[in-house]
Short mmCIF file of C-alpha atoms in Angstrom, two decimals:
data_model
loop_
_atom_site.label_atom_id
_atom_site.label_comp_id
_atom_site.label_asym_id
_atom_site.label_seq_id
_atom_site.Cartn_x
_atom_site.Cartn_y
_atom_site.Cartn_z
CA UNK A 1 16.07 34.27 -52.70
CA UNK A 2 17.97 34.72 -49.43
CA UNK A 3 16.73 32.59 -46.47
CA UNK A 4 17.73 30.76 -43.30
CA UNK A 5 14.93 28.32 -43.77
CA UNK A 6 16.65 25.24 -44.85
CA UNK A 7 13.59 23.13 -45.40
CA UNK A 8 12.29 25.58 -47.86
CA UNK A 9 15.40 26.10 -49.61
CA UNK A 10 15.87 22.22 -50.08
CA UNK A 11 12.35 21.51 -51.27
CA UNK A 12 12.42 24.62 -53.64
CA UNK A 13 15.83 25.48 -54.94
CA UNK A 14 17.65 23.79 -57.93
CA UNK A 15 21.04 25.19 -56.55
CA UNK A 16 22.13 26.82 -53.32
CA UNK A 17 24.92 29.13 -52.07
CA UNK A 18 26.05 29.01 -48.52
CA UNK A 19 26.94 32.34 -47.26
CA UNK A 20 28.64 33.61 -43.85
CA UNK A 21 29.12 37.16 -43.23
CA UNK A 22 28.31 38.17 -46.77
CA UNK A 23 30.79 35.75 -48.18
CA UNK A 24 29.95 32.68 -50.24
CA UNK A 25 31.60 29.51 -48.51
CA UNK A 26 30.08 26.78 -50.53
CA UNK A 27 27.58 25.97 -53.36
CA UNK A 28 25.96 22.97 -55.05
CA UNK A 29 22.74 21.33 -55.56
CA UNK A 30 20.65 20.77 -52.63
CA UNK A 31 21.32 17.12 -52.43
CA UNK A 32 25.22 17.85 -52.48
CA UNK A 33 25.28 20.74 -50.36
CA UNK A 34 23.17 19.44 -47.46
CA UNK A 35 25.23 16.34 -47.14
CA UNK A 36 28.51 18.45 -46.35
CA UNK A 37 28.63 18.38 -42.54
CA UNK A 38 31.42 20.86 -42.40
CA UNK A 39 29.66 23.22 -44.81
CA UNK A 40 26.63 23.17 -42.56
CA UNK A 41 28.78 23.67 -39.45
CA UNK A 42 30.33 26.65 -40.94
CA UNK A 43 27.08 28.20 -42.15
CA UNK A 44 25.51 27.34 -38.59
CA UNK A 45 22.77 25.40 -40.32
CA UNK A 46 21.12 21.99 -39.83
CA UNK A 47 20.09 19.66 -42.27
CA UNK A 48 16.59 19.84 -43.67
CA UNK A 49 14.18 17.73 -41.77
CA UNK A 50 12.86 15.64 -44.84
CA UNK A 51 16.58 15.03 -45.53
CA UNK A 52 17.28 13.26 -42.23
CA UNK A 53 13.83 11.53 -42.25
CA UNK A 54 14.37 10.00 -45.53
CA UNK A 55 18.12 9.03 -44.55
CA UNK A 56 16.64 7.16 -41.71
CA UNK A 57 14.17 5.40 -43.80
CA UNK A 58 16.86 4.56 -46.14
CA UNK A 59 19.12 3.17 -43.43
CA UNK A 60 16.35 0.89 -42.32
CA UNK A 61 15.80 -0.41 -45.71
CA UNK A 62 12.25 0.87 -46.17
CA UNK A 63 12.86 3.05 -49.09
CA UNK A 64 12.86 2.23 -52.69
CA UNK A 65 14.09 4.23 -55.82
CA UNK A 66 17.34 6.29 -55.91
CA UNK A 67 15.87 9.92 -55.76
CA UNK A 68 16.21 11.80 -52.77
CA UNK A 69 12.61 13.12 -51.70
CA UNK A 70 12.23 16.76 -50.71
CA UNK A 71 8.77 17.05 -49.63
CA UNK A 72 6.52 15.07 -47.16
CA UNK A 73 4.35 13.50 -49.95
CA UNK A 74 7.50 12.63 -51.90
CA UNK A 75 8.85 10.80 -48.51
CA UNK A 76 5.57 8.87 -48.57
CA UNK A 77 5.91 7.88 -52.07
CA UNK A 78 9.43 6.72 -51.36
CA UNK A 79 8.22 4.05 -48.97
CA UNK A 80 8.57 0.46 -50.26
CA UNK A 81 5.35 -0.97 -51.50
CA UNK A 82 5.94 -4.74 -50.36
CA UNK A 83 4.29 -6.02 -47.17
CA UNK A 84 5.83 -4.59 -44.03
CA UNK A 85 4.93 -5.66 -40.41
CA UNK A 86 6.12 -5.70 -36.94
CA UNK A 87 7.16 -9.36 -35.52
CA UNK A 88 8.67 -10.46 -32.49
CA UNK A 89 12.22 -12.12 -33.30
CA UNK A 90 14.66 -14.17 -31.14
CA UNK A 91 17.28 -12.03 -29.36
CA UNK A 92 20.25 -13.25 -31.59
CA UNK A 93 18.29 -12.03 -34.82
CA UNK A 94 20.21 -9.42 -37.07
CA UNK A 95 19.22 -6.97 -39.57
CA UNK A 96 19.28 -8.76 -43.07
CA UNK A 97 18.29 -12.04 -41.60
CA UNK A 98 15.84 -14.10 -43.28
CA UNK A 99 13.04 -15.66 -40.92
CA UNK A 100 10.59 -18.44 -41.90
CA UNK A 101 7.19 -17.62 -40.75
CA UNK A 102 5.68 -20.83 -41.89
CA UNK A 103 2.68 -21.45 -44.07
CA UNK A 104 -0.42 -18.97 -44.27
CA UNK A 105 -3.84 -20.08 -45.65
CA UNK A 106 -7.39 -18.95 -45.67
CA UNK A 107 -7.92 -15.28 -44.94
CA UNK A 108 -4.25 -14.79 -44.40
CA UNK A 109 -3.19 -16.03 -47.81
CA UNK A 110 -3.45 -13.33 -50.39
CA UNK A 111 -2.74 -14.86 -53.77
CA UNK A 112 -3.39 -18.61 -53.58
CA UNK A 113 -4.76 -20.91 -50.74
CA UNK A 114 -1.58 -21.74 -49.31
CA UNK A 115 1.45 -19.55 -48.93
CA UNK A 116 4.78 -20.13 -47.50
CA UNK A 117 6.05 -16.74 -45.93
CA UNK A 118 9.39 -15.48 -45.38
CA UNK A 119 10.43 -12.21 -43.69
CA UNK A 120 13.55 -10.27 -44.21
CA UNK A 121 14.54 -8.32 -41.13
CA UNK A 122 14.89 -4.55 -41.99
CA UNK A 123 15.11 -3.06 -38.58
CA UNK A 124 15.27 -4.20 -35.05
CA UNK A 125 13.64 -2.29 -32.37
CA UNK A 126 13.70 -2.69 -28.74
CA UNK A 127 11.95 -5.54 -26.78
CA UNK A 128 12.98 -7.94 -29.83
CA UNK A 129 10.52 -6.30 -32.11
CA UNK A 130 11.38 -6.01 -35.72
CA UNK A 131 10.13 -4.45 -38.89
CA UNK A 132 10.25 -7.13 -41.57
CA UNK A 133 9.48 -7.40 -45.28
CA UNK A 134 7.16 -10.35 -46.36
CA UNK A 135 7.89 -12.54 -49.21
CA UNK A 136 5.12 -14.96 -50.35
CA UNK A 137 5.57 -18.19 -52.33
CA UNK A 138 2.43 -20.03 -53.38
CA UNK A 139 2.16 -23.70 -52.32
CA UNK A 140 0.09 -26.19 -54.31
CA UNK A 141 -0.81 -28.75 -51.59
CA UNK A 142 -0.52 -32.31 -52.91
CA UNK A 143 -2.00 -35.45 -51.66
CA UNK A 144 -1.20 -38.68 -49.69
CA UNK A 145 -2.46 -42.01 -50.90
CA UNK A 146 -1.96 -45.33 -49.04
CA UNK A 147 -1.73 -48.56 -50.71
CA UNK A 148 -2.56 -51.72 -48.68
CA UNK A 149 0.28 -54.14 -49.38
CA UNK A 150 -1.74 -57.06 -48.01
CA UNK A 151 -3.77 -56.74 -51.25
CA UNK A 152 -0.82 -56.08 -53.40
CA UNK A 153 -1.34 -56.75 -57.24
CA UNK A 154 1.46 -55.81 -59.72
CA UNK A 155 -0.80 -54.65 -62.60
CA UNK A 156 -3.18 -53.08 -60.14
CA UNK A 157 -0.35 -51.15 -58.39
CA UNK A 158 1.18 -49.73 -61.71
CA UNK A 159 -2.16 -48.72 -62.73
CA UNK A 160 -2.58 -46.53 -59.68
CA UNK A 161 0.97 -45.12 -60.07
CA UNK A 162 0.25 -43.84 -63.59
CA UNK A 163 -3.31 -42.84 -62.97
CA UNK A 164 -2.59 -40.89 -59.58
CA UNK A 165 0.64 -39.44 -61.08
CA UNK A 166 2.80 -40.47 -58.05
CA UNK A 167 5.90 -38.36 -57.35
CA UNK A 168 7.04 -39.83 -54.02
CA UNK A 169 6.86 -43.47 -52.69
CA UNK A 170 7.30 -44.26 -48.97
CA UNK A 171 7.21 -47.73 -47.57
CA UNK A 172 6.34 -48.69 -43.92
CA UNK A 173 6.90 -52.10 -42.28
CA UNK A 174 8.97 -55.01 -43.30
CA UNK A 175 6.47 -56.71 -45.66
CA UNK A 176 5.97 -53.50 -47.72
CA UNK A 177 9.70 -52.94 -48.07
CA UNK A 178 10.42 -56.47 -49.09
CA UNK A 179 7.52 -56.60 -51.68
CA UNK A 180 8.65 -53.21 -53.03
CA UNK A 181 12.24 -54.80 -53.37
CA UNK A 182 10.99 -57.86 -55.01
CA UNK A 183 8.91 -56.01 -57.73
CA UNK A 184 11.57 -53.23 -58.12
CA UNK A 185 9.38 -50.50 -56.84
CA UNK A 186 11.47 -47.15 -56.36
CA UNK A 187 11.03 -46.34 -52.74
CA UNK A 188 11.84 -42.62 -51.81
CA UNK A 189 11.24 -42.75 -48.25
CA UNK A 190 11.76 -45.65 -45.95
CA UNK A 191 12.33 -43.93 -42.47
CA UNK A 192 9.87 -41.24 -40.77
CA UNK A 193 7.57 -41.99 -43.59
CA UNK A 194 4.37 -40.21 -42.32
CA UNK A 195 6.05 -37.00 -41.39
CA UNK A 196 8.46 -36.82 -44.35
CA UNK A 197 5.43 -37.62 -46.68
CA UNK A 198 3.46 -34.83 -45.06
CA UNK A 199 6.22 -32.31 -45.77
CA UNK A 200 6.50 -33.72 -49.42
CA UNK A 201 2.73 -33.19 -49.91
CA UNK A 202 3.03 -29.55 -48.62
CA UNK A 203 5.48 -28.94 -51.38
CA UNK A 204 2.85 -30.07 -53.83
CA UNK A 205 3.86 -33.66 -54.33
CA UNK A 206 1.66 -36.50 -54.94
CA UNK A 207 2.73 -39.17 -52.35
CA UNK A 208 2.02 -42.85 -51.99
CA UNK A 209 2.59 -44.86 -48.83
CA UNK A 210 3.01 -48.55 -48.91
CA UNK A 211 2.08 -50.22 -45.69
CA UNK A 212 -0.39 -52.95 -44.40
CA UNK A 213 -2.56 -54.21 -41.60
CA UNK A 214 -2.82 -52.08 -38.51
CA UNK A 215 -0.51 -49.13 -39.93
CA UNK A 216 -3.17 -48.09 -42.26
CA UNK A 217 -5.59 -46.65 -39.76
CA UNK A 218 -2.56 -45.39 -37.70
CA UNK A 219 -1.33 -43.51 -40.86
CA UNK A 220 -4.76 -42.12 -41.44
CA UNK A 221 -4.96 -41.03 -38.01
CA UNK A 222 -1.66 -39.17 -37.83
CA UNK A 223 -2.09 -37.53 -41.14
CA UNK A 224 -5.70 -36.34 -40.26
CA UNK A 225 -4.43 -34.94 -36.89
CA UNK A 226 -1.82 -32.85 -38.64
CA UNK A 227 -4.49 -31.64 -41.18
CA UNK A 228 -6.80 -30.69 -38.30
CA UNK A 229 -4.16 -28.91 -36.23
CA UNK A 230 -2.56 -27.00 -39.34
CA UNK A 231 -5.89 -26.29 -41.08
CA UNK A 232 -4.15 -27.26 -44.44
CA UNK A 233 -6.29 -29.56 -46.48
CA UNK A 234 -4.57 -32.53 -47.87
CA UNK A 235 -6.12 -35.02 -49.99
CA UNK A 236 -5.59 -38.35 -48.29
CA UNK A 237 -7.26 -41.69 -48.90
CA UNK A 238 -6.55 -45.52 -49.21
CA UNK A 239 -6.48 -46.52 -52.76
CA UNK A 240 -7.35 -50.29 -52.65
CA UNK A 241 -9.67 -50.52 -49.65
CA UNK A 242 -12.04 -52.84 -51.21
#
């Protein structure tokens, strides 16, 4: 057929000829021909709308597959299936940057109780808004167990280490650190113990804090405050209270 309707030709034809004043000035498949800016200029034609729409989708990183769609339904099918959302981003953010959106839980976690969410910036719009693609990583929340070193018993301690499958040991206070050294207890965390232990527990680790005296209620309070603020449930208890 002969037509000036580029959208029809692009969606329907397998092969096209470009003519000016009865002369063929170019030919090829629709994908090839409609990418030729000079050929379009000579023929006084514009690109098909679906062609330009898909190229913009592709430029913004929202397309998947490598087949150029020719109809509106095909364009819809070409959109990436992963989660996309609008978020506010810092002014210095660039396309392709990876943002850490933190930990989601409850109704916002789709696949497991806790999910660490990263976002790849696909397109930045005005007013520091961006389209991002979410990547979710399941988190198995661990636990924090507190051992009272005022009641330290070597065999009792070894039993707890084995039974509770402890991954990380932190020591707070001079007495706890000296006892740990005397009994060759491997201490993984010796500074910033509470905060760093919480981080390890969020990574799914089973942690033990060695401390004594007034530091026990202080530790419990700090950890429970974090649980209350974040909404993330961590198993926390004192092992040898009695």
